[in-house]
Coordinates of C-alpha atoms and ligand atoms in Angstrom, one line a residue:
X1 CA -67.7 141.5 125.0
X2 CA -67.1 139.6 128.5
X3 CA -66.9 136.1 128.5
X4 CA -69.9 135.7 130.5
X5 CA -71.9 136.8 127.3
X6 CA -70.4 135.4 124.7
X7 CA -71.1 132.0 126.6
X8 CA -74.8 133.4 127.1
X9 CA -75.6 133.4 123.2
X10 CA -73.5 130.4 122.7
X11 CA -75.0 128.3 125.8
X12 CA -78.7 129.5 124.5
X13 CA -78.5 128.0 121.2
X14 CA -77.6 124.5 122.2
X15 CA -79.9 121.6 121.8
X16 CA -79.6 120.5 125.4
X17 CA -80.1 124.1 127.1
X18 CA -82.8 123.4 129.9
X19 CA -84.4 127.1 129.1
X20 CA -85.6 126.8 125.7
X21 CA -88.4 129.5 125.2
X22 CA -88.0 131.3 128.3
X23 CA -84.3 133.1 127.1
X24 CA -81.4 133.4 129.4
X25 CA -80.7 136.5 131.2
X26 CA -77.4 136.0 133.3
X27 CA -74.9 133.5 133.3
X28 CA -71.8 133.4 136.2
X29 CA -68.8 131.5 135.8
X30 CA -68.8 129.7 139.6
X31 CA -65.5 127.6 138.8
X32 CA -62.8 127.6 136.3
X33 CA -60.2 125.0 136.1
X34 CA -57.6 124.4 134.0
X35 CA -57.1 121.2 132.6
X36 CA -54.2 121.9 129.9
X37 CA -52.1 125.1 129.7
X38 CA -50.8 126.3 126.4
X39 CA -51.7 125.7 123.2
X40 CA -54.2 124.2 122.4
X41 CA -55.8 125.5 126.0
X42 CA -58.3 123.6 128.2
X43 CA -60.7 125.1 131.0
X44 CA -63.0 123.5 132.4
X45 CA -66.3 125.4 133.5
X46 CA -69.5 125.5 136.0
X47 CA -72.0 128.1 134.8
X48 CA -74.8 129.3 136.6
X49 CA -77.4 130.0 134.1
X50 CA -80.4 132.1 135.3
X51 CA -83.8 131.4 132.6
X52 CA -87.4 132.9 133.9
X53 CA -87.2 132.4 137.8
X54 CA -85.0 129.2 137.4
X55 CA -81.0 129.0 137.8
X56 CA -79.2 126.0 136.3
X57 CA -75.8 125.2 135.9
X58 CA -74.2 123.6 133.4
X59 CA -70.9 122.4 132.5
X60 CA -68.3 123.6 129.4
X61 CA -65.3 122.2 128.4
X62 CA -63.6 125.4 126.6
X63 CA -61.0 124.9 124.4
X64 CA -58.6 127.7 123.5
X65 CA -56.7 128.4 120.1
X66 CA -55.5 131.4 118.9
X67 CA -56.5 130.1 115.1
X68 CA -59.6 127.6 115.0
X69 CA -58.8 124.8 112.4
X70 CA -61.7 124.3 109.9
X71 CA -62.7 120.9 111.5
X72 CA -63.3 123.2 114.6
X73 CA -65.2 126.1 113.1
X74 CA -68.7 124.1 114.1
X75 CA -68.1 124.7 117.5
X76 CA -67.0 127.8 117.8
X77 CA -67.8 129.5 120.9
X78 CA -66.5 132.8 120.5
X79 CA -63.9 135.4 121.5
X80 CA -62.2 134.1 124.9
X81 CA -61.1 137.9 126.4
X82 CA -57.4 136.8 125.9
X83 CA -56.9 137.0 122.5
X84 CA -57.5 132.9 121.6
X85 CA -61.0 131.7 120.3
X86 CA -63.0 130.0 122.8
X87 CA -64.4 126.6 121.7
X88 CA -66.7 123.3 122.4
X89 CA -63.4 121.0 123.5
X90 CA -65.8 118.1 123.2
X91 CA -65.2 118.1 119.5
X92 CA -61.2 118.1 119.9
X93 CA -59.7 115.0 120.3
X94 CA -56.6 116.6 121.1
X95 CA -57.8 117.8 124.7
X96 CA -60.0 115.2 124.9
X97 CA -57.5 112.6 125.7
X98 CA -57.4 114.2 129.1
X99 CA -60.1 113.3 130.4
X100 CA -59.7 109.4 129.8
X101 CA -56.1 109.5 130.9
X102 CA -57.0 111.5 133.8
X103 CA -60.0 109.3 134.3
X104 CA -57.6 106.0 134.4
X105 CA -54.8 107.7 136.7
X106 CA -57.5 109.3 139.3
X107 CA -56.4 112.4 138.9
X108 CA -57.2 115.4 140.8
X109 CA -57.2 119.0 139.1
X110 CA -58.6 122.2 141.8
X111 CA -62.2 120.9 142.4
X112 CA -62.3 118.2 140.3
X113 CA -61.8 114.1 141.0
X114 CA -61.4 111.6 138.3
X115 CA -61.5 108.2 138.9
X116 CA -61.9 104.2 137.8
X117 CA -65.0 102.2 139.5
X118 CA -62.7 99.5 141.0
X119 CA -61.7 96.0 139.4
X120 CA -62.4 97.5 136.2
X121 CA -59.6 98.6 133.2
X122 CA -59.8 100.3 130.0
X123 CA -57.4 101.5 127.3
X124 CA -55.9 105.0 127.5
X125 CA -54.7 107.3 124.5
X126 CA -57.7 106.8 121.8
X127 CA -59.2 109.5 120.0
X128 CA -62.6 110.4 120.8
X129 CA -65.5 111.0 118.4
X130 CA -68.7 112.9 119.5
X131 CA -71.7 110.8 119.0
X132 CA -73.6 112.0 116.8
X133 CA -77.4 112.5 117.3
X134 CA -76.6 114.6 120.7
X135 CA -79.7 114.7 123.1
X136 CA -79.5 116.1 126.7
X137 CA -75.6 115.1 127.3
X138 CA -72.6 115.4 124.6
X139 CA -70.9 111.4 124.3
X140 CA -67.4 111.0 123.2
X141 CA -66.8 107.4 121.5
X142 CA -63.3 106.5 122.3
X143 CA -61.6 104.3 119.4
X144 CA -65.1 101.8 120.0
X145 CA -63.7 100.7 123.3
X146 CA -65.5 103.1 126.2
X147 CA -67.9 106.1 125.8
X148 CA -67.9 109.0 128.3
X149 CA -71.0 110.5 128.6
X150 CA -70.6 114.8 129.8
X151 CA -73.2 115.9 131.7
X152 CA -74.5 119.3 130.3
X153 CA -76.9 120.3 132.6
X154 CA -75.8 119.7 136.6
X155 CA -78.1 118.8 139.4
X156 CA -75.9 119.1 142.6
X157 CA -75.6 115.2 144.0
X158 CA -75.2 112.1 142.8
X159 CA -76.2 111.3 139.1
X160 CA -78.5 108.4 139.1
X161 CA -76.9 107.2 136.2
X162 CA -73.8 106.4 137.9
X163 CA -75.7 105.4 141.4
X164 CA -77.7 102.5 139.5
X165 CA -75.3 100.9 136.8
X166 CA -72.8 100.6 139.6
X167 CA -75.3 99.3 142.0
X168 CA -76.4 96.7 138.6
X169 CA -73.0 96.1 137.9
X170 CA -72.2 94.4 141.5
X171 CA -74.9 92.2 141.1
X172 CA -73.8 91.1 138.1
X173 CA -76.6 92.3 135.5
X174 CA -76.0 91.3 131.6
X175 CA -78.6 94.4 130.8
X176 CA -76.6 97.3 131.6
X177 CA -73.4 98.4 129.7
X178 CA -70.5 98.2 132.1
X179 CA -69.2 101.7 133.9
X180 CA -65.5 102.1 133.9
X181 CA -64.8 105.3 135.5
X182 CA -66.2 108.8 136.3
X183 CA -65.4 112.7 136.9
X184 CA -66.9 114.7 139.8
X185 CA -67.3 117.8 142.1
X186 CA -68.7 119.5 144.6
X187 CA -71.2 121.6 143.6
X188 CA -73.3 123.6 146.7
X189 CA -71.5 121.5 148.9
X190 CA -72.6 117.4 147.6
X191 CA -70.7 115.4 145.3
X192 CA -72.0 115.8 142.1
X193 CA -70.9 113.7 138.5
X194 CA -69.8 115.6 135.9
X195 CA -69.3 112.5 133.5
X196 CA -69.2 108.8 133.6
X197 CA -67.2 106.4 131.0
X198 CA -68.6 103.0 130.5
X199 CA -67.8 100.0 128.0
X200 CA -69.0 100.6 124.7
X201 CA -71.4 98.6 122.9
X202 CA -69.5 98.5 119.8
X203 CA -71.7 95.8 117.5
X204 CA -75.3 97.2 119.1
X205 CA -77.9 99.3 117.3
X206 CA -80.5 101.2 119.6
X207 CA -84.3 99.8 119.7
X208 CA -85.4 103.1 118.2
X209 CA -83.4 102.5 115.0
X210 CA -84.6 98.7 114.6
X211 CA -88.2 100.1 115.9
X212 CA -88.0 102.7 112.8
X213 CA -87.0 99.7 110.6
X214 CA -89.9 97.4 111.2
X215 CA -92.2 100.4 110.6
X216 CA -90.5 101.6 107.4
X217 CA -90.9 98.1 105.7
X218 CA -94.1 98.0 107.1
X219 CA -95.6 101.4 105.6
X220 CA -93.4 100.7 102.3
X221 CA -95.3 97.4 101.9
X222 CA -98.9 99.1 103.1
X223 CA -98.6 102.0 100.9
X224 CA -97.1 100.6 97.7
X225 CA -99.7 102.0 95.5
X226 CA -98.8 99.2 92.9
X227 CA -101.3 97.0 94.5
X228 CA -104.5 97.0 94.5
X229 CA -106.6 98.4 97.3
X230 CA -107.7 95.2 98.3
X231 CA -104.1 93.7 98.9
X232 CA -103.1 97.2 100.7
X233 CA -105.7 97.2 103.3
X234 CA -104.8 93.3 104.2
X235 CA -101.3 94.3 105.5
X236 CA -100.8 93.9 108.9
X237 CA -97.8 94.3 111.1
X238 CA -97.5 90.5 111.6
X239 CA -96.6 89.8 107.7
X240 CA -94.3 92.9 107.3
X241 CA -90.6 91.2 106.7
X242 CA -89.5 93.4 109.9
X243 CA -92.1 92.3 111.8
X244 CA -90.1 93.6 115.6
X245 CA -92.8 91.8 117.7
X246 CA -90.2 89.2 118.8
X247 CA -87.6 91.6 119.8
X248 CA -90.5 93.6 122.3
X249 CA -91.5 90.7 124.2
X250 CA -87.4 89.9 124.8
X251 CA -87.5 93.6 126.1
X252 CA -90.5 93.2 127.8
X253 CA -88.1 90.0 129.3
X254 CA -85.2 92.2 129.9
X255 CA -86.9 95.3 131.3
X256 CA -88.3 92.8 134.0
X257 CA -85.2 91.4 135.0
X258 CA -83.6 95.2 135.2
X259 CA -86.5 96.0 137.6
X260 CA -85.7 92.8 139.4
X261 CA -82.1 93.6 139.7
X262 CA -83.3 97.2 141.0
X263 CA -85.3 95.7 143.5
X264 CA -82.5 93.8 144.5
X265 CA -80.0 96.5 144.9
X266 CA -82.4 99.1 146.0
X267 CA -85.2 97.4 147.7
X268 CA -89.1 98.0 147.5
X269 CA -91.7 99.9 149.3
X270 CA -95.4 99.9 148.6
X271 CA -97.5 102.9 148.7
X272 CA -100.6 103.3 150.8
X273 CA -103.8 105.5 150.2
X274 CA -102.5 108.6 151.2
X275 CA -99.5 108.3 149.6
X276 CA -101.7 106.7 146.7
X277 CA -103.6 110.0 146.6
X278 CA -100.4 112.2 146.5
X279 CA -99.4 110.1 142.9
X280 CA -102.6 111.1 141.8
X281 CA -102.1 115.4 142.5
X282 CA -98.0 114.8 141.6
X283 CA -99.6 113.7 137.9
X284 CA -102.2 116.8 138.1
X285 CA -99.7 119.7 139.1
X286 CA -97.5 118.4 135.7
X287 CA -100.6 119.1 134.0
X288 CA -101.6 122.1 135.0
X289 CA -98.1 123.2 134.8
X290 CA -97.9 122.1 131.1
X291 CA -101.1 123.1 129.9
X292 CA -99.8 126.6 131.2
X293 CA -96.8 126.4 128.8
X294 CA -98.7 124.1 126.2
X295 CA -102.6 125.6 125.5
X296 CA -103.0 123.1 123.0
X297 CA -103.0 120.3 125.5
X298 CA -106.4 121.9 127.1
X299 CA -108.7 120.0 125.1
X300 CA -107.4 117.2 126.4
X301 CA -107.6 117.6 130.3
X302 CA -111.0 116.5 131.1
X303 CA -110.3 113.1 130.0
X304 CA -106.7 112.7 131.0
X305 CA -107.9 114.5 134.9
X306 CA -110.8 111.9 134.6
X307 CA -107.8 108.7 134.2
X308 CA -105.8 110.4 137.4
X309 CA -108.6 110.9 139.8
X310 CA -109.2 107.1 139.4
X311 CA -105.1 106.6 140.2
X312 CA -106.9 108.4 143.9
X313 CA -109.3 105.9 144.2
X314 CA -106.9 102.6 143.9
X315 CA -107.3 100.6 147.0
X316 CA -104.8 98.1 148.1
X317 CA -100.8 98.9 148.1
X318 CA -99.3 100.2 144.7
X319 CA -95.5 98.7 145.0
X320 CA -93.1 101.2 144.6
X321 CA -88.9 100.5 143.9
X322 CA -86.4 102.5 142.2
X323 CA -86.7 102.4 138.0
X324 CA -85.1 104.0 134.8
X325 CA -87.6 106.8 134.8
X326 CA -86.8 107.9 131.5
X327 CA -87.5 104.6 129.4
X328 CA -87.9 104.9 125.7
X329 CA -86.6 102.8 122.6
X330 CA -84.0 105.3 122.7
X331 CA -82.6 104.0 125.7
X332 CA -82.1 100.5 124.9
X333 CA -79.0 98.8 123.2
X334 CA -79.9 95.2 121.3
X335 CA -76.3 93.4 121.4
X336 CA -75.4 90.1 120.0
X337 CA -76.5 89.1 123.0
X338 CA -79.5 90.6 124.0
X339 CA -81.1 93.7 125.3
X340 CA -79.3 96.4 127.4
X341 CA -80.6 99.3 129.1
X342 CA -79.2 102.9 128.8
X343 CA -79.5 106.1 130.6
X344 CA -80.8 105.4 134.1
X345 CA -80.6 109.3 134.5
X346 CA -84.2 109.8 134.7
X347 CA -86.5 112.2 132.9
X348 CA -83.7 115.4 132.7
X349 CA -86.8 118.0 133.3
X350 CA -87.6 116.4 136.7
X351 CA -85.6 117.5 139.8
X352 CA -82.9 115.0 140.8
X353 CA -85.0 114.2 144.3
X354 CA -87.9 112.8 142.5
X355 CA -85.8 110.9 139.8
X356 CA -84.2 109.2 142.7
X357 CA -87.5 108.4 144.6
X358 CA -89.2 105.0 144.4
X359 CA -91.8 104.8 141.5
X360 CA -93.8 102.3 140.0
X361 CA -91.9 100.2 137.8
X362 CA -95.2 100.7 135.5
X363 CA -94.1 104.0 135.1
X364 CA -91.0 102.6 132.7
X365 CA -93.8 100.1 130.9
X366 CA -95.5 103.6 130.2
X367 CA -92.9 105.2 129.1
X368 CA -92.2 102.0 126.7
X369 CA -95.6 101.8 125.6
X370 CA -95.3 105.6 124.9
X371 CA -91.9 105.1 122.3
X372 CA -94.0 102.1 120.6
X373 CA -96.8 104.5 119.6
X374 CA -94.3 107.2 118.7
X375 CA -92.6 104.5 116.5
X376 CA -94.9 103.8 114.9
X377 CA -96.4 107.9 114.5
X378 CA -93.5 110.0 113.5
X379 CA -92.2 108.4 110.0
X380 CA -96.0 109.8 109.3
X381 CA -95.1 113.7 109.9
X382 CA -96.5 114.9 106.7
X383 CA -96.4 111.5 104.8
X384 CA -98.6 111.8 101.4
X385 CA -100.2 108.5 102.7
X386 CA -100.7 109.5 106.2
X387 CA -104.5 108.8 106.7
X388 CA -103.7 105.6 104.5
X389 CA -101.3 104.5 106.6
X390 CA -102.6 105.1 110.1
X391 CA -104.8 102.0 110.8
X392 CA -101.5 99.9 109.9
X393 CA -99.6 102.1 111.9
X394 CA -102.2 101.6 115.1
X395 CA -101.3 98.0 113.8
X396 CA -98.1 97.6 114.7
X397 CA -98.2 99.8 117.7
X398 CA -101.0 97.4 119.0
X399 CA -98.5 94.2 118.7
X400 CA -96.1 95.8 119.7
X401 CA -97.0 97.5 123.1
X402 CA -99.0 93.6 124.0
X403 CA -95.7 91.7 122.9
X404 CA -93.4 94.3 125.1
X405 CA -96.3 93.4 128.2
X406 CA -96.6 89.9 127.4
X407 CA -92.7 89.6 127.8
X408 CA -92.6 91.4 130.9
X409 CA -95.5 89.5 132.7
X410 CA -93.9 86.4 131.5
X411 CA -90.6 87.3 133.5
X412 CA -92.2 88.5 136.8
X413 CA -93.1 91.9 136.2
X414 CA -96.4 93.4 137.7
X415 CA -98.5 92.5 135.4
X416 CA -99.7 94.9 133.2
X417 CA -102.8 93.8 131.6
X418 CA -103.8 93.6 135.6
X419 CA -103.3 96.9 136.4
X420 CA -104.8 99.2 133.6
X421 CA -105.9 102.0 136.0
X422 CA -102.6 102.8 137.0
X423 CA -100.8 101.7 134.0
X424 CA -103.1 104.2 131.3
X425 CA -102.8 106.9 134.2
X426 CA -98.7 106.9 134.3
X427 CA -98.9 106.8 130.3
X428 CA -101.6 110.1 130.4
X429 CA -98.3 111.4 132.4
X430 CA -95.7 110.8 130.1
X431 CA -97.7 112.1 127.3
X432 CA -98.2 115.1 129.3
X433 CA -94.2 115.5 129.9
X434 CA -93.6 114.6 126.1
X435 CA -96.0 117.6 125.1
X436 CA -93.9 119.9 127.2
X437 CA -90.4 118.3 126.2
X438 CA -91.8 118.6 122.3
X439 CA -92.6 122.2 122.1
X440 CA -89.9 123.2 123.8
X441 CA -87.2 121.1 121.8
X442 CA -88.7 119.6 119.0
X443 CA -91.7 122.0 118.0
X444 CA -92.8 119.6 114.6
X445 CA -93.1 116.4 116.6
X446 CA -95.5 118.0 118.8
X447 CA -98.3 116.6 116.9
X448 CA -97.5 113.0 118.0
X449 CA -98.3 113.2 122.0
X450 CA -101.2 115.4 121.0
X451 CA -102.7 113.3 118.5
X452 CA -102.2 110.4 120.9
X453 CA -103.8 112.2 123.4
X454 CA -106.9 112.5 120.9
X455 CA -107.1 108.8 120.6
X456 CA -106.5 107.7 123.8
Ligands
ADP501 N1 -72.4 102.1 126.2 C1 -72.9 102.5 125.0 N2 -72.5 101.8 123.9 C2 -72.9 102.1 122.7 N3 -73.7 103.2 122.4 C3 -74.1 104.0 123.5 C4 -73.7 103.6 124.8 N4 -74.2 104.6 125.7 C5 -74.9 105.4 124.9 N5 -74.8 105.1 123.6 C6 -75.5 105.7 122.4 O1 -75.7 107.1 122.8 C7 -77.1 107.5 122.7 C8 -77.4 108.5 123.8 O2 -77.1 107.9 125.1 P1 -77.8 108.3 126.4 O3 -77.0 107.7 127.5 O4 -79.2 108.0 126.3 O5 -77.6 109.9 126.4 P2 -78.6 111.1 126.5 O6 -78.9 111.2 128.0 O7 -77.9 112.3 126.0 O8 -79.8 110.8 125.7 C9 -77.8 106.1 122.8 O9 -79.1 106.2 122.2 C10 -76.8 105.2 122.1 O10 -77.0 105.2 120.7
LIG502 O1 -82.9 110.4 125.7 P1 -83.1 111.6 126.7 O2 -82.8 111.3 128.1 O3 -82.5 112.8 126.2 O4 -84.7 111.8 126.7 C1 -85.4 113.0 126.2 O5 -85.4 113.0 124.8 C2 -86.2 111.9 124.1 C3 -86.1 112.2 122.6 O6 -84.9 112.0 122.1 C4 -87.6 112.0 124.6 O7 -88.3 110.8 124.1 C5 -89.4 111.1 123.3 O8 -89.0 110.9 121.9 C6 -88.6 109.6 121.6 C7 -88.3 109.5 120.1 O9 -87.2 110.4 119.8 C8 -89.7 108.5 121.9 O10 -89.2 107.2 121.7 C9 -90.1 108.7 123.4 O11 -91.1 107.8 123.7 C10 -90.5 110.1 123.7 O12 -90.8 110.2 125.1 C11 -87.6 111.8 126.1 O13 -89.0 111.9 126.5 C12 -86.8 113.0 126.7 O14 -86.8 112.9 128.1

């Protein structure tokens, strides 16, 4: 078999292949480098991946043995064509430690640059550990000290990511983790980032774990059928132990001073009727798109195209600045310190133009608001108490989503009690994009945007 094909079935199994549902029907190698000769082997790949109408290219680090030790087997890519097995080198410290030293020396190899963002140091020689929990990108943990987040999927030009934390980091901003160094190409003639290290936040848990907390103690406490009906139905999120409305309104505080510090670094714009107008068919062509791909999300269009043709009619400007685009609990680091934001990527779906474009920063409140009502939604995916449970869960998602706003109000953010029209239109959206992501990625969440939708 050519290697072209054994990386086909291997590339359209992974988690964080763009072409789920639509199958892959020819991949190209466009460059091949090698990284380390011998035994174990390194290459490092750019695929063109063709899915439907749409090409993609992603990026594999192959490793080559000619005997795959058992902690290797789980990544097994498949016969290389010269006799070695070809594997995920993301998983082998080994090669990994490549990357970092080449990363701290600047080296080149054929197309690729390495490199350190300046005044910055980091220790070499660690072993890496893959993060576990791997979305859209593969992270390698290096001994708890800096985290280098691979790229899968490639859009030619500069990764956001890198653009804004950089950008963040000159300023000075205590909500972003610090970026260290980077790895990059050329791809169809523009510099494009293949990976970027940054400091790791070694004593920080994510907002979606503490999120998932709060709710578990809460459900435990509303569902513990040792009590009597009475006592259950006069739980509310504000009495449950984990009550996390304290830590939403200093996110709500922190996600203001990000958009602050991206105003700063980026500057602002504000968007006039036309412009206003062209928000408003932007939102309806993702809809008609996804309905397309999702039936299911039919029954909901009359009411969601009802919320964007009043986005048309907004008089007056809409200000407009650069913002995370892709905001969710997920995203969000609470250190000893306070709150950090991850990921400044952008949705990976959207083409790299419009993730870089000026937005409303009520587009990341949305998408906030959005992870508050999953939060407090998925832990019900077939729970035996589910229709029990779901005015508490409403509950915490309600005190949750107005701590989060009152927070960010409170430290200069557009207010978003002020601007509902725009601010319930740009959540319609996200839903919209989270019905597409879920059936394509995560089939059994699905039910979450959709029942949202129901009840919105
Ligand atoms: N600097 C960091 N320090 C600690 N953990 C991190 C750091 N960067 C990312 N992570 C962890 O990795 C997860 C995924 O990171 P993220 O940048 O959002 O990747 P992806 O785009 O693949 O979702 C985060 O939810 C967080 O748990
Ligand atoms: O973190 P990524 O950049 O990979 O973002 C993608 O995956 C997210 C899921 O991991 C997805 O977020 C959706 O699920 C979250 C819970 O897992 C929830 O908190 C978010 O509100 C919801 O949108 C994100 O949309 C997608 O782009």
């Amino acid at each position: 078999m050519a290697i072209e094909d054994v990386l086909a079935t291997w590339l359209g199994d992974q988690r964080w292949f763009a072409g789920k549902g639509q199958g892959l029907h020819d991949l190209a190698i466009v460059a091949d480098t090698e990284l380390v000769a011998g035994e174990p082997g390194l290459r490092h790949l750019i695929v063109a991946a063709t899915h439907g109408t749409a090409v993609d290219y992603y990026q594999i680090l192959v490793g080559l043995r000619h005997r795959l030790p058992v902690r290797l087997q789980h990544v097994r890519i498949g016969p290389s064509g010269d006799g070695r097995i070809a594997y995920d080198a993301l998983h082998d410290a080994e090669l990994t430690k490549t990357l970092l030293t080449g990363i701290a020396a600047g080296s080149k190899a054929g197309p690729l640059r390495m490199g350190t963002i300046s005044g910055t140091s980091f220790a070499t020689g660690l072993d890496s550990l893959v993060l576990a929990g791997e979305q859209s990108n593969t992270s390698l943990v290096f001994g708890d000290e800096s985290i280098l987040k691979v790229f899968r999927r490639l859009s030619p030009g500069p990764n956001p990511d890198l653009e804004v934390t950089t950008a963040l980091a000159r300023l000075g901003s205590e909500q972003i983790a610090e970026p260290l160094g980077y790895i990059e190409t050329s791809l169809e003639g523009v510099t494009t980032s293949l990976a970027i290290l940054s400091h790791y936040l070694r004593l920080a848990t994510d907002g979606w774990t503490l999120a998932a907390t709060s709710v578990r103690d809460l459900y435990a406490r509303a569902g513990d059928t040792s009590q009597t009906d009475a006592d259950r139905e006069n739980i509310h999120a504000a009495d449950a132990g984990g009550d996390f409305a304290g830590e939403s309104r200093r996110l709500g505080i922190a996600t203001a001073t990000v958009h602050s510090d991206l105003a700063a670094a980026f500057g602002t714009e504000e968007l006039g009727p036309e412009e206003i107008v062209e928000l408003s068919e932007q939102m309806f062509r993702k809809l008609d798109l996804t309905v397309a791909a999702v039936p299911e999300l039919a029954k909901h269009t009359d009411m969601i195209s009802d919320a964007y043709h009043e986005v048309a009619k907004l008089r007056g400007p809409v200000p407009v600045q650069r913002v995370h685009g892709d905001y969710h609990l997920g995203q969000v680091m609470r250190t000893e310190s306070g709150w950090v934001v991850l990921d400044f990527e952008g949705e990976p779906a959207t083409p790299l133009v419009q993730r870089r474009a000026l937005s409303s920063p009520l587009r990341d409140v949305a998408g906030m608001l959005r992870s508050f009502d999953y939060a407090s939604r998925y832990q019900l995916i077939g729970h035996p108490e589910e229709a029990a449970l779901s005015e508490v869960a409403r509950d915490w998602e309600r005190r949750n989503a107005s701590a989060f706003c009152a927070g960010y109000a409170e430290a200069g953010g557009l207010d978003p009690v002020a601007n509902q029209v725009l601010l319930r239109a740009l959540q319609l959206d996200k839903a919209v994009y989270e019905v597409l992501y879920e059936a394509r990625h995560r089939p059994s969440w699905l039910p979450i945007p959709l029942d949202s939708l129901a009840e919105f």
